[in-house]
Amino acid sequence: MPKSYTSQHSESAGVPDSDLRQRESEAIRNAYLNTQQSRSTLNSPVHASRTSIVPFGESSGLLSHSDGLQGYRTVPGTPRGGLSRRASYASMRIRPLSRAHSYLRRSARAASNTTGPGQEGDDQAGTASIVRDDRMWYDQMTSVDWVKDSIADAYRVKELRARKDWRGRLQASFDGAQGWILVAIIGCVTAGIAYIIDVTEAAIFDYKTGFCSRRWWYSKRKCCSGANVCEEWSRWSSLVSKDGGDNLWLDFGAFFIWVVGLALLACLVTLQTKTVISSSVAITTLDENLGAGHYGKSEDLEDVLSPTRQAARVAQRPPLIYYPGAGSGVAEVKVILSGFVLHGYLGARTLFYKTIGLILSVGSGLSVGKEGPYVHVATCVGNIASRMFKKYSQNDGKRREVLSASAAAGVAVAFGAPISGLLFSLEEVSYYFPPKTLFRTFFCCIAAALSLRFLNPYDTGKIVLFEVRYVTHWRFFELIVFVLLGVMGGVTGALFIKASRFWATTFRRIPTIKKYPMFEVLIVAVITGITSFWNRYTRLPVAELLYELAAPCNAFTDSGSGLCPTEERIPDTIRYLIAAFVLKAALTTVTFGIKVPAGIYVPSMVVGGLLGRIVGHTVQLLTLKYPHFGLFAGCPVDGNPESCVVPGVYALVAAGATMCGVTRLSVTLAVILFELTGSLEHVLPFSLAVLIAKWTADALEPLSIYDLLTDMNAYPFLDSKVRPVFTTELGDLAPAPHPNHFIDISRSPLVPAKQLRAKLDFLHMAGELDGGLPILRNGILVGLIPGPDLEFALDRLASDNDAQCFMSAQDRWQGPGRGTQRCDADSDLISLDGTADAGTAEADTQHPTTKDPTDFTPYIDPAPVSLDICSPMDLVFECFVKLGLRYICVLREGKFVGLVHKKAFVRYVKETHDMELKH
């Protein structure tokens, strides 16, 4: 294990000679470039260069606007601009720049033996081609600095409100209305996309069983005007049968071909979202996908902190691959809203392929839902729409307020429940939810729900298919059954999570499955096609099946059959439902995690609904056989099977309990069930079952399904809801500072650009793309420059060879031969030798010559957040969670002794939490 500062405080922390440090850094960097060259045979040149090519539009905003070469850019890139704290923190310097000397560009050319466009070599400064600014606020796999974004927005608002004329007031009014305009657009567009998905997937799903003879593009519901059977709907076997009749085996063959074909097509579309990340970018972040293994689980942490050892390990790793279009995307949206950057997840390309893939995957008949992916789709819409206004496109903190509202709109159109959408955003996905965002989110949900209601996708006047109404009241003895259903739902949800983890760590680690994800989809599709055809309840679409399970019998015209049996047929119905329950639970388990767009909300509700319907019919049979039993004394005896017990209520209660066991949603889920039924009478049974299910599931499995995904993908997500018991102090986590991890200006505030470049390379080799370099004077912390800002500032230089960079935020450069001046509290200039000079203030605005040092002070944070080395870990936890910090500087008696990054703290919290679970 590496030595923390507390174990090294007696050792010398002196700074070696600058020349020695420069030679050491150059040697380390050359060793790293050699390892990158050896990697070129293992990875493609793009991968070997520590870059990932992202198409135009996929890296803008979270993804901001791109004007890179030929519509492409390399990531990680550089930040969009320096933020001046002297004039205006929010001044955005969007200017042309040269990337000739960028570390990433030089690494790329070293690995691929190519030169950049218009360049003959690295050392020919001034001949590099000038390209448009391709900076981004945050690099791939980095964390968002909430404090920086908040301060930048505060200065923007201050400058906006400083104008008191009518034009300034008009601009201020429009600035305040931008948020409302944006969420209204997001709600309407989300509803439009949901309408397209609902209508299209319903028609494609029905193609597996037949076609409409009068209009082939109609779904069965539309062709038969809502009836289950009609003459216009023809089976596929009627086309080849000699007598024109139906043939069961021919229908089965057509069903099987449609299931497998649509599933493979959905997988093929999803694979188009493939995103490759160089393993060097993800050294400390994304360690695995759902079927891979941790790279550094058993590695010594001292190797993690050693850039040379780390670079050697990186050379042996394959590049990391993920598919933004696969799964539901809710876990990734949750991580993004917490302040982690995943480029490609919320772009137009992902939105397009996910929409097409979702239609195909749901239409194929796989045990997947579309409600979870609606959250991802709506968030993509919100991210793209936020580019309309610079207020949101140039500030990731503000943009995430819009994304929170977008995620809520996804739930609103999925369940037809605007209030539940608001609660979902607040309870599940949002990490930062200021009060003003609450009403805008609610407005966005209302706009989405009203728009979809107006479009009427099912021609029923309802937003969702499984909306039901109950007119009977529940009996007091049924509370016992509702509690039992809550326990059973919690157990089922917890077992599903354990089974998903087991399946991901066993079957999906088979080399063939990992290498060819379409092969797994083929296996699952074949199993689904063979097994689901023979049982009506596994053959139905999940939304329609949930409606049949939850609906009361008066909603059916053929009483005495199906799910409305007479007393004599109830046992046969129970056996039929048990077979469907076992099959549906197994199919849902193996389907979750395959490379197709797939949600888990409604499939888990269907599994719970089948279980609840079984229990409901059992209780119903008991009330009919023993009508004079004490508990059933209040039930009327009129021959109606549902006069006392309504099995549909049991199905919906169990459906909510099972979904709670899987997702751990509580208040949101109870309100969803209420909005689906519109019954105040049944709010208590729904809430009681959800509460019991959450307690039971937490006792059996502490992780929800989204926590499992976050954990297995090793996202640096700091869960504010789970705080382990800390027994250490901040000093136990802070490593002793390495000379290349800080900038010393004790002798002079002028630092050679080559030395700064070497320190930046040191950060990159350590995987700290979003790290920072503290600035020290005589051991005292006087500022900090973020790594991305430093890279951008160095890239603006014509050459790193003779450039001297001014690195003191407390001093001002006065020009060559005149030295530097230090600013006192009253902004007067005091020379460093102690003599006052009040007449040199104008020198601050002079344009320096080509040999003058570049002023880097606009990029320096003069007051980074710092804590004492003896600070308790609970205080550190609150700072990272409540303030959204990227790193914390550690001081001892006022002097700098180390820096703790958020990713390192997240790793520490996870290890502490895992140790608690083991004990």
Coordinates of N, CA and C in Angstrom, one line a residue, residues 764-910:
H764 N -1.6 12.9 -17.0 CA -2.2 12.1 -18.0 C -1.8 10.6 -17.9
M765 N -0.5 10.4 -17.6 CA -0.1 9.0 -17.5 C -0.7 8.4 -16.2
A766 N -1.0 9.2 -15.2 CA -1.6 8.6 -14.0 C -3.1 8.5 -14.2
G767 N -3.6 8.8 -15.4 CA -5.1 8.7 -15.6 C -5.9 9.8 -15.0
E768 N -5.3 10.8 -14.6 CA -6.0 12.0 -13.9 C -6.3 13.0 -15.0
L769 N -7.1 12.7 -15.9 CA -7.5 13.7 -17.0 C -8.1 14.9 -16.4
D770 N -8.9 14.8 -15.3 CA -9.6 15.9 -14.7 C -8.9 16.3 -13.4
G771 N -7.6 15.9 -13.2 CA -6.9 16.3 -12.0 C -6.5 17.8 -12.1
G772 N -5.7 18.2 -11.1 CA -5.3 19.6 -11.0 C -3.9 19.6 -10.3
L773 N -3.2 20.7 -10.6 CA -1.9 21.0 -10.0 C -2.0 22.1 -9.0
P774 N -1.8 21.8 -7.7 CA -1.7 22.9 -6.7 C -0.5 23.8 -7.0
I775 N -0.6 25.1 -6.7 CA 0.5 26.0 -6.8 C 0.9 26.4 -5.4
L776 N 2.2 26.2 -5.1 CA 2.7 26.4 -3.8 C 3.8 27.6 -3.8
R777 N 3.8 28.3 -2.7 CA 4.9 29.3 -2.5 C 5.4 29.1 -1.1
N778 N 6.6 28.6 -1.0 CA 7.2 28.2 0.3 C 6.3 27.2 1.1
G779 N 5.7 26.3 0.4 CA 4.9 25.2 1.0 C 3.5 25.6 1.2
I780 N 3.1 26.9 1.0 CA 1.8 27.4 1.3 C 1.0 27.3 0.0
L781 N -0.2 26.8 0.1 CA -1.1 26.7 -1.1 C -1.6 28.1 -1.5
V782 N -1.3 28.6 -2.7 CA -1.7 29.9 -3.2 C -2.6 29.8 -4.4
G783 N -2.9 28.6 -4.8 CA -3.8 28.5 -6.0 C -3.8 27.0 -6.5
L784 N -4.6 26.8 -7.5 CA -4.7 25.5 -8.2 C -5.1 25.7 -9.6
I785 N -4.5 25.0 -10.5 CA -4.8 25.1 -12.0 C -5.3 23.7 -12.4
P786 N -6.6 23.6 -12.9 CA -7.1 22.3 -13.3 C -6.3 21.8 -14.5
G787 N -6.2 20.5 -14.6 CA -5.4 19.9 -15.7 C -5.9 20.3 -17.1
P788 N -7.3 20.2 -17.3 CA -7.8 20.6 -18.6 C -7.5 22.0 -19.0
D789 N -7.6 22.9 -18.0 CA -7.3 24.3 -18.3 C -5.9 24.5 -18.6
L790 N -5.0 23.8 -17.9 CA -3.6 23.9 -18.2 C -3.3 23.4 -19.6
E791 N -3.9 22.3 -20.0 CA -3.6 21.8 -21.3 C -4.1 22.8 -22.4
F792 N -5.2 23.4 -22.2 CA -5.7 24.4 -23.1 C -4.8 25.6 -23.2
A793 N -4.3 26.1 -22.0 CA -3.4 27.2 -22.0 C -2.1 26.9 -22.7
L794 N -1.6 25.7 -22.5 CA -0.3 25.3 -23.1 C -0.5 25.2 -24.6
D795 N -1.6 24.7 -25.0 CA -1.9 24.5 -26.5 C -2.0 25.8 -27.2
R796 N -2.2 26.9 -26.5 CA -2.3 28.2 -27.1 C -0.9 28.8 -27.4
L797 N 0.1 28.2 -26.8 CA 1.4 28.7 -27.0 C 2.0 28.3 -28.4
A798 N 2.8 29.2 -29.0 CA 3.4 28.9 -30.3 C 4.4 27.8 -30.1
S799 N 5.1 27.8 -29.0 CA 6.1 26.7 -28.7 C 6.3 26.6 -27.2
D800 N 6.6 25.4 -26.8 CA 6.9 25.1 -25.4 C 8.4 25.3 -25.1
N801 N 9.2 25.5 -26.0 CA 10.6 25.5 -25.8 C 11.1 26.7 -24.9
D802 N 10.9 27.9 -25.3 CA 11.4 29.1 -24.6 C 10.3 29.8 -23.8
A803 N 9.1 29.4 -23.8 CA 8.0 30.1 -23.2 C 8.1 30.0 -21.7
Q804 N 7.9 31.2 -21.0 CA 7.8 31.3 -19.6 C 6.4 31.7 -19.2
C805 N 5.8 30.9 -18.3 CA 4.4 31.1 -17.9 C 4.3 31.7 -16.6
F806 N 3.4 32.7 -16.5 CA 3.2 33.4 -15.2 C 2.1 32.7 -14.4
M807 N 2.5 32.2 -13.2 CA 1.6 31.3 -12.5 C 1.2 31.8 -11.1
S808 N 1.2 33.1 -10.9 CA 0.8 33.6 -9.6 C -0.4 34.5 -9.7
A809 N -1.5 34.0 -9.1 CA -2.7 34.8 -9.1 C -2.7 36.0 -8.2
Q810 N -1.7 36.0 -7.3 CA -1.6 37.2 -6.4 C -0.6 38.3 -6.9
D811 N 0.1 38.0 -8.0 CA 1.0 38.9 -8.6 C 0.5 39.4 -9.9
R812 N 1.1 40.5 -10.5 CA 0.8 40.9 -11.8 C 2.1 41.2 -12.6
W813 N 2.1 40.7 -13.8 CA 3.3 40.9 -14.6 C 3.4 42.3 -15.2
Q814 N 4.6 42.9 -15.0 CA 4.7 44.3 -15.4 C 5.5 44.5 -16.7
G815 N 5.9 43.4 -17.3 CA 6.6 43.6 -18.6 C 8.1 43.2 -18.4
P816 N 8.8 43.0 -19.5 CA 10.2 42.5 -19.4 C 11.1 43.6 -18.7
G817 N 11.9 43.1 -17.8 CA 12.8 44.0 -17.1 C 12.2 44.8 -16.0
R818 N 10.9 44.7 -15.7 CA 10.3 45.4 -14.7 C 9.8 44.6 -13.5
G819 N 9.9 43.2 -13.7 CA 9.6 42.3 -12.6 C 8.1 42.1 -12.5
T820 N 7.7 41.7 -11.3 CA 6.3 41.5 -11.0 C 5.9 42.3 -9.8
Q821 N 4.6 42.5 -9.7 CA 4.0 43.3 -8.6 C 3.0 42.4 -7.9
R822 N 2.9 42.5 -6.6 CA 1.9 41.8 -5.9 C 0.8 42.7 -5.5
C823 N -0.5 42.2 -5.6 CA -1.7 43.0 -5.3 C -2.0 42.8 -3.8
D824 N -2.3 43.9 -3.1 CA -2.7 43.8 -1.8 C -4.3 43.8 -1.8
A825 N -4.9 43.8 -0.6 CA -6.3 43.7 -0.5 C -7.1 44.8 -1.1
D826 N -6.4 46.0 -1.3 CA -7.1 47.1 -1.9 C -6.7 47.3 -3.3
S827 N -6.1 46.2 -3.9 CA -5.8 46.2 -5.4 C -4.7 47.2 -5.7
D828 N -3.9 47.7 -4.7 CA -2.8 48.5 -5.1 C -1.6 47.6 -5.4
L829 N -0.7 48.0 -6.2 CA 0.4 47.2 -6.7 C 1.6 47.4 -5.8
I830 N 2.2 46.4 -5.2 CA 3.4 46.5 -4.4 C 4.4 45.6 -5.0
S831 N 5.6 46.1 -5.3 CA 6.7 45.3 -5.9 C 7.1 44.3 -4.9
L832 N 7.7 43.2 -5.4 CA 8.1 42.1 -4.6 C 9.3 42.4 -3.7
D833 N 10.0 43.5 -4.1 CA 11.1 43.9 -3.2 C 10.7 44.8 -2.1
G834 N 9.4 45.1 -2.0 CA 8.8 45.9 -0.9 C 8.6 47.3 -1.3
T835 N 9.0 47.8 -2.5 CA 8.8 49.2 -2.8 C 7.5 49.4 -3.5
A836 N 6.7 50.4 -3.2 CA 5.4 50.7 -3.8 C 5.6 51.2 -5.2
D837 N 4.7 50.9 -6.0 CA 4.7 51.3 -7.4 C 3.2 51.5 -7.8
A838 N 2.7 52.7 -7.8 CA 1.3 52.9 -8.1 C 1.1 53.3 -9.5
G839 N 2.1 53.5 -10.2 CA 2.0 54.0 -11.6 C 2.1 53.0 -12.7
T840 N 2.2 51.7 -12.3 CA 2.4 50.6 -13.2 C 1.2 49.8 -13.5
A841 N 0.1 50.3 -13.0 CA -1.2 49.5 -13.2 C -1.5 49.3 -14.7
E842 N -1.1 50.3 -15.5 CA -1.5 50.2 -16.9 C -0.7 49.1 -17.6
A843 N 0.4 48.7 -17.0 CA 1.2 47.6 -17.6 C 0.4 46.3 -17.7
D844 N -0.6 46.2 -16.8 CA -1.4 45.0 -16.8 C -2.2 44.8 -18.1
T845 N -2.4 45.8 -18.8 CA -3.1 45.7 -20.1 C -2.3 45.8 -21.3
Q846 N -0.9 45.9 -21.1 CA -0.1 45.9 -22.3 C 0.0 44.5 -22.9
H847 N 0.2 44.5 -24.2 CA 0.3 43.3 -25.0 C 1.8 42.9 -24.9
P848 N 2.1 41.7 -24.3 CA 3.5 41.3 -24.2 C 4.1 41.0 -25.6
T849 N 5.4 41.0 -25.7 CA 6.1 40.6 -26.9 C 6.1 39.1 -27.0
T850 N 6.7 38.6 -28.1 CA 6.7 37.1 -28.3 C 7.5 36.4 -27.2
K851 N 8.4 37.1 -26.6 CA 9.3 36.4 -25.5 C 8.7 36.7 -24.1
D852 N 7.7 37.4 -24.0 CA 7.1 37.6 -22.7 C 6.4 36.3 -22.2
P853 N 6.3 36.1 -20.9 CA 5.6 34.9 -20.4 C 4.1 35.0 -20.6
T854 N 3.5 33.9 -20.9 CA 2.1 33.9 -21.0 C 1.4 34.0 -19.7
D855 N 0.4 34.8 -19.6 CA -0.3 35.0 -18.3 C -1.3 33.9 -18.1
F856 N -1.0 32.9 -17.2 CA -1.9 31.8 -17.0 C -2.9 32.1 -15.8
T857 N -2.8 33.3 -15.2 CA -3.6 33.5 -14.0 C -5.1 33.4 -14.3
P858 N -5.6 33.7 -15.5 CA -7.1 33.5 -15.7 C -7.6 32.1 -15.5
Y859 N -6.6 31.1 -15.6 CA -7.0 29.7 -15.5 C -6.8 29.2 -14.1
I860 N -6.3 30.0 -13.2 CA -5.9 29.5 -11.9 C -7.1 29.8 -10.9
D861 N -7.4 28.8 -10.1 CA -8.3 29.0 -9.0 C -7.5 29.5 -7.8
P862 N -7.7 30.8 -7.4 CA -6.9 31.3 -6.3 C -7.3 30.9 -4.9
A863 N -8.5 30.3 -4.8 CA -9.0 29.9 -3.5 C -9.6 28.5 -3.6
P864 N -8.8 27.4 -3.8 CA -9.4 26.1 -3.9 C -9.8 25.6 -2.5
V865 N -10.8 24.8 -2.5 CA -11.4 24.3 -1.2 C -10.4 23.4 -0.6
S866 N -10.1 23.7 0.7 CA -9.1 23.0 1.5 C -9.6 22.6 2.8
L867 N -9.1 21.5 3.3 CA -9.5 21.0 4.6 C -8.2 20.6 5.4
D868 N -8.3 20.6 6.7 CA -7.1 20.2 7.5 C -6.9 18.7 7.4
I869 N -5.7 18.3 7.7 CA -5.4 16.9 7.5 C -6.1 16.0 8.6
C870 N -6.5 16.7 9.7 CA -7.2 15.9 10.7 C -8.8 16.0 10.6
S871 N -9.2 16.5 9.5 CA -10.7 16.5 9.2 C -11.3 15.1 9.2
P872 N -12.4 14.9 9.8 CA -13.1 13.6 9.8 C -13.6 13.3 8.4
M873 N -13.7 12.0 8.1 CA -14.2 11.6 6.8 C -15.6 12.0 6.5
D874 N -16.4 12.1 7.6 CA -17.8 12.5 7.4 C -17.9 13.9 6.8
L875 N -17.0 14.8 7.3 CA -16.9 16.1 6.7 C -16.5 16.1 5.2
V876 N -15.5 15.2 4.9 CA -15.1 15.1 3.5 C -16.3 14.6 2.7
F877 N -17.0 13.6 3.2 CA -18.2 13.1 2.5 C -19.2 14.1 2.2
E878 N -19.5 15.0 3.2 CA -20.5 16.0 3.0 C -20.0 17.1 1.9
C879 N -18.7 17.3 1.9 CA -18.2 18.3 1.0 C -18.3 17.8 -0.5
F880 N -17.9 16.5 -0.7 CA -18.0 16.0 -2.0 C -19.5 15.8 -2.5
V881 N -20.4 15.5 -1.5 CA -21.8 15.2 -1.9 C -22.5 16.5 -2.0
K882 N -22.5 17.4 -1.0 CA -23.3 18.6 -1.0 C -22.7 19.7 -1.9
L883 N -21.4 19.8 -2.0 CA -20.8 20.9 -2.8 C -20.5 20.4 -4.2
G884 N -20.4 19.1 -4.5 CA -20.1 18.6 -5.8 C -18.6 18.9 -6.2
L885 N -17.7 18.8 -5.3 CA -16.3 19.2 -5.6 C -15.7 18.1 -6.4
R886 N -14.6 18.5 -7.1 CA -13.9 17.5 -7.9 C -12.7 17.1 -7.1
Y887 N -12.1 17.9 -6.3 CA -11.0 17.5 -5.5 C -10.9 18.5 -4.3
I888 N -10.2 18.0 -3.2 CA -10.0 18.8 -2.0 C -8.6 18.8 -1.7
C889 N -8.0 20.0 -1.4 CA -6.6 20.1 -1.0 C -6.5 19.9 0.5
V890 N -5.4 19.3 0.9 CA -5.2 18.9 2.3 C -4.1 19.7 2.8
L891 N -4.4 20.4 4.0 CA -3.4 21.2 4.6 C -3.0 20.7 6.0
R892 N -1.8 21.0 6.4 CA -1.3 20.7 7.8 C -0.6 21.9 8.3
E893 N -1.2 22.5 9.3 CA -0.7 23.7 9.9 C -0.6 24.8 8.8
G894 N -1.5 24.8 7.9 CA -1.6 25.9 6.9 C -0.7 25.6 5.7
K895 N 0.0 24.5 5.7 CA 0.8 24.1 4.5 C 0.3 22.9 3.8
F896 N 0.5 23.0 2.5 CA -0.1 21.9 1.6 C 0.7 20.6 1.8
V897 N -0.1 19.5 2.0 CA 0.5 18.2 2.1 C -0.2 17.2 1.2
G898 N -1.1 17.5 0.4 CA -1.7 16.5 -0.5 C -3.0 17.0 -1.1
L899 N -3.5 16.1 -2.0 CA -4.8 16.4 -2.7 C -5.6 15.1 -2.9
V900 N -6.9 15.2 -2.6 CA -7.7 14.0 -2.7 C -8.7 14.3 -3.8
H901 N -8.7 13.4 -4.8 CA -9.6 13.5 -5.9 C -10.9 12.8 -5.6
K902 N -12.0 13.2 -6.2 CA -13.3 12.6 -6.0 C -13.3 11.1 -6.3
K903 N -12.6 10.8 -7.4 CA -12.6 9.4 -7.8 C -11.9 8.5 -6.7
A904 N -10.8 9.0 -6.2 CA -10.2 8.3 -5.1 C -11.0 8.1 -3.9
F905 N -11.8 9.2 -3.6 CA -12.7 9.1 -2.4 C -13.8 8.1 -2.7
V906 N -14.4 8.1 -3.9 CA -15.4 7.2 -4.3 C -14.9 5.8 -4.1
R907 N -13.7 5.5 -4.6 CA -13.1 4.2 -4.4 C -13.0 3.8 -3.0
Y908 N -12.5 4.7 -2.1 CA -12.4 4.5 -0.7 C -13.7 4.2 0.0
V909 N -14.7 5.0 -0.4 CA -16.1 4.7 0.2 C -16.6 3.4 -0.2
K910 N -16.4 3.0 -1.5 CA -16.9 1.7 -1.9 C -16.1 0.5 -1.2

